Amino acid sequence: MSQEYEITYKAKNDYESPVNNAHWQFLIIPEQNLTQELISVDFTNSINAYNEYSVNGQGFNTIRVQPKTAFENIVFTGSFKVRKHVVNPFDQLNDMSPVAEYDLIKTLDFKVDHEPFLRFTPLTTLPVDHEPSYVFNFGKSIFENLQELNTWIFDSFEYVPAVTNVKTTLKEIIALKQGVCQDFAHLFCALCRRNSIPARYVSGYLHQGNGYIGDTQMHAWAEAFIPTMGWVGFDPTNNILASGDHIKVAHGKDYSDCPPLRGVVYSMGKNETTHSVEVLSQQQ
Amino acid sequence: MLARVANNLFWMGRYIERSEHIARYLNVNYFSSLDASNTLSQSRQFVLRSMLFLVGEKIEDPNTILNEEEVLYKIGLNPDSPHSILNNIKNARENANSARDLISTELYESLNKFYHFSLNYPVDTFVKNGLYDFTTNITEMSSVLRGKIRDTLLHDEVYAIIMMGMNIERATQITRIINSKYNDALKAQMDCGQELGKSFEWTTLLKCTESYDMMRRFYKKTPTSISTLEFLILNPKCPRSVMSSLNQVYHHILLLDTNKYYNKSSTAFLVGKVRCEYQYKHIEEIEGDIKAFIENILESLNQVSIKMEKEFFNY
Amino acid sequence: MSNIENGTFSSYLRNPSLFDEIYDENGSIKMVYQKLFDHFGSHTVKDFVQLNNKAKASFFNQGITFQVYGENETKEKIFPFDLFPRIIDAKEWDIIERGSIQRSKALNLFLWDIYHEKKIIKQGIVPMELISSSNNYLHQMIDLDPPGGIYNHISGTDIIKHSDGKFYVLEDNIRCPSGVSYVISNRTALKRALFGVFNHYLTYTVTDYAENLLDLLESVKPKGVDNPVCVVITPGMYNSAFFEHSYLAKSMGIELVQGSDLFVENDFVYMKTIRGPIKVDVIYRRIDDLFLDPLEFKPDSALGVPGLFAAYLKGNVTLANAPGTGVADDKAVYTYMPEIIKYYLDEEPILNNVKTYHCSRPEELKYVLDHIEELVIKPVDEAGGYGISIGNTLTASEIEKVKAQIKETPRKYVAQPILSLSVHPTYIEQSESFEQRHIDLRTFTVLGKDKEFVLKGGLTRVALKKGNLIVNSSQGGGSKDTWVLKN
């Protein structure tokens, strides 16, 4: 079964006085992978500056814009068409016993190969005095444990838009018991890594037609590496596995590896930025 | 050459030239006023006002009494006054610093010595009895720098840019000095009834531009307004004249200009046009309206500078 | 204590417990220093006062200064220069040179490995923490092949001679090691002040560094480029090493650029010149990794070039040293250098490593706690000399405090025996005489595609404060001209 999505990303920047020197890098183009196929990419900006297609340090596709003339307002619009192929994660299961799984992730080779996604970054560091709130049951498979972790986060934390920002630490979130998708993805990664399971932060789009939580911004979830299955996506904000409605853009150790927009703008006075995202689906 | 560095070199040239002219103006005016032929020209207040006028700080109120040491400090060594000789030298060095890899070690060392000399010059000595020593050293060190620029740099783009800066600045400063002394001559005329054409100030003007000896040799007569202005503005043989500076600017812009064809928006075209205007002017046209001449030439030089910035330093 | 029969040096006091570079094992002045002594003997102390002032003026006029920021004004200062050169004979130099190259090569292979297969870690030779707990390990560099296979194009190795007469390495600097311009300007200053002594010695020149460096930069050009355009990038004229940056650019005859002079378009790097953009192929960068590209690393950095890392990733420009090289000059990596050299080169280290005790290992922790008075305790993750405790300078209560700290987080600490750096006669301004002072040596090694070069000289740093073992300029250190003899 496959489904087509049409994604529109808009960013609008207004400055009080003319800007002569600005650089932006957008990380908003859906990734090409086994479950998603990129059909078309269209990106424009309102002042007709050159849009340069490139990559970032992790190899994901980016668009860089460096206007050569001064401006006060600029609007960026990206439109992408993606075809998703829905894969049942359970199809990927191979028959390794839980014991063998836990033995494997303890080997040096495994740890070395997955070092980047086992590392605690500032945004995925659990507070020192934090009681292990979610405890793995080693009698169960890693996949089962992670599904329960997904549910645990969903049940224990309340989704409250704008209650946190991109710099909020896990310590604050745990104290608050509230957060947004980034925070839950960070928490999921941190608890995976604490249990020696490689996990990465994923930035992407969510089609909300099925009543999922998120907002009209980009969405975030997490992927964990399960030896029997490979990388599997978990969306703790909605207590589901990442599926056809999740359109992945990029992944990284945490949010700071894959913000949708990075900018270096030399400007005077105030400025205002607004973003919006729209995801439409067409059943094939 | 990097556009930023070209800009640095251009301004290094301008600041070196500027500090020299200010220094000499202080020196000549101060010391020739001591035995000037009329009371106004001898007046210390008159001389101090003239000095401030040159660096763009005209004193409007006729009743203001200026303090000599304060004025000298302000124009000479005050690190907080943007026009001071010290700051001009400092700016020259900062610009040289950013372009240090492109200029010769010899030029940099000389400029650096020049800077340390000014920085360490005792302020007390300067305002009390060091004016002659300090300003003479500044003008001599500028000559050394000019020699190092000419003799230790390849005569390529780097050299051409520095020479552009120096000559645009020279034409500007000569014009400003003319303006300042013309203004003094007018005052002397109103105050003491001295005939403008034969004012004592014309001699001082020539000395301020180190052109007195050359002028005497050329005209073999006491300087008058006509002969002085003709010599300092239009005589291409006088290396300090506006005309000679324009010729130099034109010569060096051609080294930078790579336009193979006639391009009316280029700096070279503009410089050529300004140069021709003065090449075929006669002094009576200028003498009739000196004010207009001064405004016109300063504006043209400014336009050249702006054009250069657009064409070469835009980064 | 013994005196020397020589007017200028009659007051030179020799402390026999220190290793003095000018004496041989029998206690007489080494042959190589004898001629220098004879020459200096013909000068009076007054001459030295004058020469010392001349040398200082030479540095001022050359503008070889660094800024000291004070409350009211910024002062320019020179890095103190000592008139008495250090002499290294051909035999000793051979050890230093081979040893420096050996370390640079081993570190390069180590970097390649930890950014590719990571065999040395998987085989358990070095612990995984070397990468997993390092902030300088850049994941962006994983599986990336730097042009020519080189990471640490330029390395600075800090070497000392201990009282046992053997060379020990204190540190490998492979981020942006600086100091090479002082080697060259020290030589210039000494020639100006004491040209006569050069007649007696066959000394290698130090001015060939620039051509070797340019050769190196050209050798690691990106694929498909014939005549590479190389540049040096600097943080700007207010950086303390700006003199060095401009010196290097000038002596290589290439442009010295700042971040704002470059821009990236279609993943190629260009510099803005008076004739429009010119493509840049190789960048000798003197700015740190995290400042290279605000779109990839520190977003608030104005020093770098937006998009530079993407151009590097695409293989369109070479950066020297490569990004991510800093992971190998962490202190923790240093302690494994003998293993690293053995693993990649199958050789014994030519230069000794200072024995290092890892407090994370129980038996070594016990040794450290029992012998703390004889050891230097260093935190593994601090740079710039912070948090170092020298055992024999601590009071009893301080020792207890340090012990408690170590016991609390043993993996944060390593310990090394207290080394006694060799000493060398040094002109001391205050006493207007020559006295013994501790010295070290920084060598500069250039590693290119199929080529390597060690600058025959290096920077001898001297601790000007009596008894001080810390030679850093921030601690009042100076430097000496360093002669490597041809025979």
PDB file of N, CA, C and O in Angstrom, chain A residues 188-229:
ATOM      1  N   PHE A 188      12.920  10.033  25.097  1.00  0.00           N
ATOM      2  CA  PHE A 188      12.947   8.661  24.572  1.00  0.00           C
ATOM      3  C   PHE A 188      14.388   8.248  24.249  1.00  0.00           C
ATOM      4  O   PHE A 188      14.850   7.176  24.648  1.00  0.00           O
ATOM      5  N   CYS A 189      15.109   9.122  23.553  1.00  0.00           N
ATOM      6  CA  CYS A 189      16.505   8.827  23.194  1.00  0.00           C
ATOM      7  C   CYS A 189      17.341   8.601  24.451  1.00  0.00           C
ATOM      8  O   CYS A 189      18.145   7.674  24.531  1.00  0.00           O
ATOM      9  N   ALA A 190      17.148   9.481  25.434  1.00  0.00           N
ATOM     10  CA  ALA A 190      17.973   9.410  26.641  1.00  0.00           C
ATOM     11  C   ALA A 190      17.762   8.084  27.358  1.00  0.00           C
ATOM     12  O   ALA A 190      18.721   7.432  27.791  1.00  0.00           O
ATOM     13  N   LEU A 191      16.499   7.660  27.466  1.00  0.00           N
ATOM     14  CA  LEU A 191      16.220   6.410  28.187  1.00  0.00           C
ATOM     15  C   LEU A 191      16.697   5.186  27.393  1.00  0.00           C
ATOM     16  O   LEU A 191      17.120   4.197  27.969  1.00  0.00           O
ATOM     17  N   CYS A 192      16.648   5.258  26.073  1.00  0.00           N
ATOM     18  CA  CYS A 192      17.225   4.190  25.255  1.00  0.00           C
ATOM     19  C   CYS A 192      18.727   4.100  25.511  1.00  0.00           C
ATOM     20  O   CYS A 192      19.273   3.037  25.782  1.00  0.00           O
ATOM     21  N   ARG A 193      19.382   5.253  25.409  1.00  0.00           N
ATOM     22  CA  ARG A 193      20.841   5.268  25.518  1.00  0.00           C
ATOM     23  C   ARG A 193      21.282   4.809  26.902  1.00  0.00           C
ATOM     24  O   ARG A 193      22.286   4.107  27.040  1.00  0.00           O
ATOM     25  N   ARG A 194      20.507   5.182  27.908  1.00  0.00           N
ATOM     26  CA  ARG A 194      20.857   4.740  29.251  1.00  0.00           C
ATOM     27  C   ARG A 194      20.824   3.207  29.337  1.00  0.00           C
ATOM     28  O   ARG A 194      21.553   2.602  30.100  1.00  0.00           O
ATOM     29  N   ASN A 195      19.998   2.589  28.514  1.00  0.00           N
ATOM     30  CA  ASN A 195      19.918   1.127  28.506  1.00  0.00           C
ATOM     31  C   ASN A 195      20.724   0.528  27.360  1.00  0.00           C
ATOM     32  O   ASN A 195      20.425  -0.571  26.883  1.00  0.00           O
ATOM     33  N   SER A 196      21.719   1.287  26.882  1.00  0.00           N
ATOM     34  CA  SER A 196      22.658   0.820  25.843  1.00  0.00           C
ATOM     35  C   SER A 196      22.015   0.545  24.499  1.00  0.00           C
ATOM     36  O   SER A 196      22.539  -0.224  23.697  1.00  0.00           O
ATOM     37  N   ILE A 197      20.868   1.155  24.250  1.00  0.00           N
ATOM     38  CA  ILE A 197      20.243   0.990  22.943  1.00  0.00           C
ATOM     39  C   ILE A 197      20.449   2.277  22.141  1.00  0.00           C
ATOM     40  O   ILE A 197      20.043   3.345  22.589  1.00  0.00           O
ATOM     41  N   PRO A 198      21.070   2.162  20.972  1.00  0.00           N
ATOM     42  CA  PRO A 198      21.308   3.371  20.175  1.00  0.00           C
ATOM     43  C   PRO A 198      19.981   4.019  19.782  1.00  0.00           C
ATOM     44  O   PRO A 198      19.045   3.315  19.390  1.00  0.00           O
ATOM     45  N   ALA A 199      19.898   5.326  19.925  1.00  0.00           N
ATOM     46  CA  ALA A 199      18.656   6.018  19.580  1.00  0.00           C
ATOM     47  C   ALA A 199      18.995   7.344  18.949  1.00  0.00           C
ATOM     48  O   ALA A 199      19.979   7.989  19.318  1.00  0.00           O
ATOM     49  N   ARG A 200      18.173   7.752  17.982  1.00  0.00           N
ATOM     50  CA  ARG A 200      18.436   9.043  17.337  1.00  0.00           C
ATOM     51  C   ARG A 200      17.154   9.868  17.234  1.00  0.00           C
ATOM     52  O   ARG A 200      16.035   9.339  17.169  1.00  0.00           O
ATOM     53  N   TYR A 201      17.377  11.149  17.252  1.00  0.00           N
ATOM     54  CA  TYR A 201      16.302  12.131  17.176  1.00  0.00           C
ATOM     55  C   TYR A 201      15.934  12.301  15.705  1.00  0.00           C
ATOM     56  O   TYR A 201      16.815  12.423  14.858  1.00  0.00           O
ATOM     57  N   VAL A 202      14.640  12.316  15.414  1.00  0.00           N
ATOM     58  CA  VAL A 202      14.216  12.442  14.021  1.00  0.00           C
ATOM     59  C   VAL A 202      13.374  13.700  13.843  1.00  0.00           C
ATOM     60  O   VAL A 202      12.489  14.003  14.646  1.00  0.00           O
ATOM     61  N   SER A 203      13.678  14.435  12.796  1.00  0.00           N
ATOM     62  CA  SER A 203      12.909  15.626  12.469  1.00  0.00           C
ATOM     63  C   SER A 203      12.139  15.330  11.186  1.00  0.00           C
ATOM     64  O   SER A 203      12.681  14.716  10.272  1.00  0.00           O
ATOM     65  N   GLY A 204      10.871  15.706  11.153  1.00  0.00           N
ATOM     66  CA  GLY A 204      10.099  15.399   9.953  1.00  0.00           C
ATOM     67  C   GLY A 204       8.721  16.027   9.990  1.00  0.00           C
ATOM     68  O   GLY A 204       8.466  16.968  10.740  1.00  0.00           O
ATOM     69  N   TYR A 205       7.826  15.504   9.152  1.00  0.00           N
ATOM     70  CA  TYR A 205       6.463  16.024   9.067  1.00  0.00           C
ATOM     71  C   TYR A 205       5.494  14.938   9.520  1.00  0.00           C
ATOM     72  O   TYR A 205       5.731  13.752   9.313  1.00  0.00           O
ATOM     73  N   LEU A 206       4.405  15.376  10.111  1.00  0.00           N
ATOM     74  CA  LEU A 206       3.378  14.423  10.513  1.00  0.00           C
ATOM     75  C   LEU A 206       2.069  14.803   9.833  1.00  0.00           C
ATOM     76  O   LEU A 206       1.645  15.971   9.890  1.00  0.00           O
ATOM     77  N   HIS A 207       1.478  13.826   9.198  1.00  0.00           N
ATOM     78  CA  HIS A 207       0.161  14.081   8.617  1.00  0.00           C
ATOM     79  C   HIS A 207      -0.869  13.909   9.725  1.00  0.00           C
ATOM     80  O   HIS A 207      -0.971  12.848  10.341  1.00  0.00           O
ATOM     81  N   GLN A 208      -1.616  14.997  10.008  1.00  0.00           N
ATOM     82  CA  GLN A 208      -2.457  14.983  11.190  1.00  0.00           C
ATOM     83  C   GLN A 208      -3.896  14.580  10.914  1.00  0.00           C
ATOM     84  O   GLN A 208      -4.753  14.706  11.767  1.00  0.00           O
ATOM     85  N   GLY A 209      -4.140  14.121   9.708  1.00  0.00           N
ATOM     86  CA  GLY A 209      -5.498  13.752   9.326  1.00  0.00           C
ATOM     87  C   GLY A 209      -6.129  12.721  10.246  1.00  0.00           C
ATOM     88  O   GLY A 209      -7.341  12.684  10.422  1.00  0.00           O
ATOM     89  N   ASN A 210      -5.300  11.903  10.899  1.00  0.00           N
ATOM     90  CA  ASN A 210      -5.857  10.866  11.760  1.00  0.00           C
ATOM     91  C   ASN A 210      -6.030  11.328  13.196  1.00  0.00           C
ATOM     92  O   ASN A 210      -6.151  10.523  14.105  1.00  0.00           O
ATOM     93  N   GLY A 211      -5.979  12.631  13.403  1.00  0.00           N
ATOM     94  CA  GLY A 211      -6.201  13.158  14.740  1.00  0.00           C
ATOM     95  C   GLY A 211      -4.980  13.086  15.635  1.00  0.00           C
ATOM     96  O   GLY A 211      -5.083  13.146  16.849  1.00  0.00           O
ATOM     97  N   TYR A 212      -3.812  12.952  15.043  1.00  0.00           N
ATOM     98  CA  TYR A 212      -2.618  12.884  15.869  1.00  0.00           C
ATOM     99  C   TYR A 212      -2.274  14.232  16.459  1.00  0.00           C
ATOM    100  O   TYR A 212      -2.562  15.279  15.900  1.00  0.00           O
ATOM    101  N   ILE A 213      -1.550  14.152  17.589  1.00  0.00           N
ATOM    102  CA  ILE A 213      -1.089  15.381  18.238  1.00  0.00           C
ATOM    103  C   ILE A 213       0.169  15.879  17.542  1.00  0.00           C
ATOM    104  O   ILE A 213       0.982  15.106  17.074  1.00  0.00           O
ATOM    105  N   GLY A 214       0.326  17.135  17.568  1.00  0.00           N
ATOM    106  CA  GLY A 214       1.458  17.799  16.941  1.00  0.00           C
ATOM    107  C   GLY A 214       0.948  19.198  16.766  1.00  0.00           C
ATOM    108  O   GLY A 214      -0.053  19.572  17.358  1.00  0.00           O
ATOM    109  N   ASP A 215       1.607  20.017  16.007  1.00  0.00           N
ATOM    110  CA  ASP A 215       0.936  21.254  15.639  1.00  0.00           C
ATOM    111  C   ASP A 215       1.342  21.599  14.229  1.00  0.00           C
ATOM    112  O   ASP A 215       1.859  20.751  13.517  1.00  0.00           O
ATOM    113  N   THR A 216       1.130  22.809  13.830  1.00  0.00           N
ATOM    114  CA  THR A 216       1.374  23.136  12.437  1.00  0.00           C
ATOM    115  C   THR A 216       2.849  23.475  12.209  1.00  0.00           C
ATOM    116  O   THR A 216       3.185  24.285  11.378  1.00  0.00           O
ATOM    117  N   GLN A 217       3.713  22.860  12.993  1.00  0.00           N
ATOM    118  CA  GLN A 217       5.149  23.024  12.825  1.00  0.00           C
ATOM    119  C   GLN A 217       5.693  21.676  12.379  1.00  0.00           C
ATOM    120  O   GLN A 217       4.954  20.739  12.164  1.00  0.00           O
ATOM    121  N   MET A 218       7.010  21.602  12.340  1.00  0.00           N
ATOM    122  CA  MET A 218       7.589  20.301  12.041  1.00  0.00           C
ATOM    123  C   MET A 218       7.426  19.404  13.263  1.00  0.00           C
ATOM    124  O   MET A 218       7.305  19.862  14.392  1.00  0.00           O
ATOM    125  N   HIS A 219       7.437  18.101  13.029  1.00  0.00           N
ATOM    126  CA  HIS A 219       7.231  17.140  14.099  1.00  0.00           C
ATOM    127  C   HIS A 219       8.576  16.490  14.452  1.00  0.00           C
ATOM    128  O   HIS A 219       9.550  16.602  13.707  1.00  0.00           O
ATOM    129  N   ALA A 220       8.642  15.873  15.622  1.00  0.00           N
ATOM    130  CA  ALA A 220       9.858  15.157  16.023  1.00  0.00           C
ATOM    131  C   ALA A 220       9.478  13.839  16.645  1.00  0.00           C
ATOM    132  O   ALA A 220       8.486  13.744  17.366  1.00  0.00           O
ATOM    133  N   TRP A 221      10.236  12.804  16.356  1.00  0.00           N
ATOM    134  CA  TRP A 221      10.073  11.519  17.026  1.00  0.00           C
ATOM    135  C   TRP A 221      11.452  10.901  17.192  1.00  0.00           C
ATOM    136  O   TRP A 221      12.452  11.616  17.079  1.00  0.00           O
ATOM    137  N   ALA A 222      11.536   9.627  17.459  1.00  0.00           N
ATOM    138  CA  ALA A 222      12.839   9.015  17.707  1.00  0.00           C
ATOM    139  C   ALA A 222      12.933   7.697  16.972  1.00  0.00           C
ATOM    140  O   ALA A 222      11.922   7.067  16.682  1.00  0.00           O
ATOM    141  N   GLU A 223      14.150   7.304  16.665  1.00  0.00           N
ATOM    142  CA  GLU A 223      14.382   5.977  16.107  1.00  0.00           C
ATOM    143  C   GLU A 223      15.369   5.256  17.009  1.00  0.00           C
ATOM    144  O   GLU A 223      16.343   5.854  17.465  1.00  0.00           O
ATOM    145  N   ALA A 224      15.091   3.973  17.262  1.00  0.00           N
ATOM    146  CA  ALA A 224      15.998   3.184  18.084  1.00  0.00           C
ATOM    147  C   ALA A 224      16.506   2.022  17.259  1.00  0.00           C
ATOM    148  O   ALA A 224      15.796   1.520  16.368  1.00  0.00           O
ATOM    149  N   PHE A 225      17.743   1.632  17.544  1.00  0.00           N
ATOM    150  CA  PHE A 225      18.302   0.509  16.802  1.00  0.00           C
ATOM    151  C   PHE A 225      18.077  -0.778  17.576  1.00  0.00           C
ATOM    152  O   PHE A 225      18.595  -0.966  18.673  1.00  0.00           O
ATOM    153  N   ILE A 226      17.269  -1.650  16.975  1.00  0.00           N
ATOM    154  CA  ILE A 226      16.955  -2.925  17.616  1.00  0.00           C
ATOM    155  C   ILE A 226      17.649  -4.011  16.795  1.00  0.00           C
ATOM    156  O   ILE A 226      17.410  -4.116  15.586  1.00  0.00           O
ATOM    157  N   PRO A 227      18.545  -4.764  17.423  1.00  0.00           N
ATOM    158  CA  PRO A 227      19.353  -5.707  16.643  1.00  0.00           C
ATOM    159  C   PRO A 227      18.513  -6.624  15.760  1.00  0.00           C
ATOM    160  O   PRO A 227      18.919  -6.946  14.643  1.00  0.00           O
ATOM    161  N   THR A 228      17.327  -7.007  16.214  1.00  0.00           N
ATOM    162  CA  THR A 228      16.517  -7.919  15.415  1.00  0.00           C
ATOM    163  C   THR A 228      15.777  -7.226  14.289  1.00  0.00           C
ATOM    164  O   THR A 228      15.225  -7.889  13.420  1.00  0.00           O
ATOM    165  N   MET A 229      15.697  -5.920  14.318  1.00  0.00           N
ATOM    166  CA  MET A 229      14.840  -5.202  13.358  1.00  0.00           C
ATOM    167  C   MET A 229      15.533  -4.065  12.613  1.00  0.00           C
ATOM    168  O   MET A 229      15.004  -3.558  11.633  1.00  0.00           O
TER     169      MET A 229
END
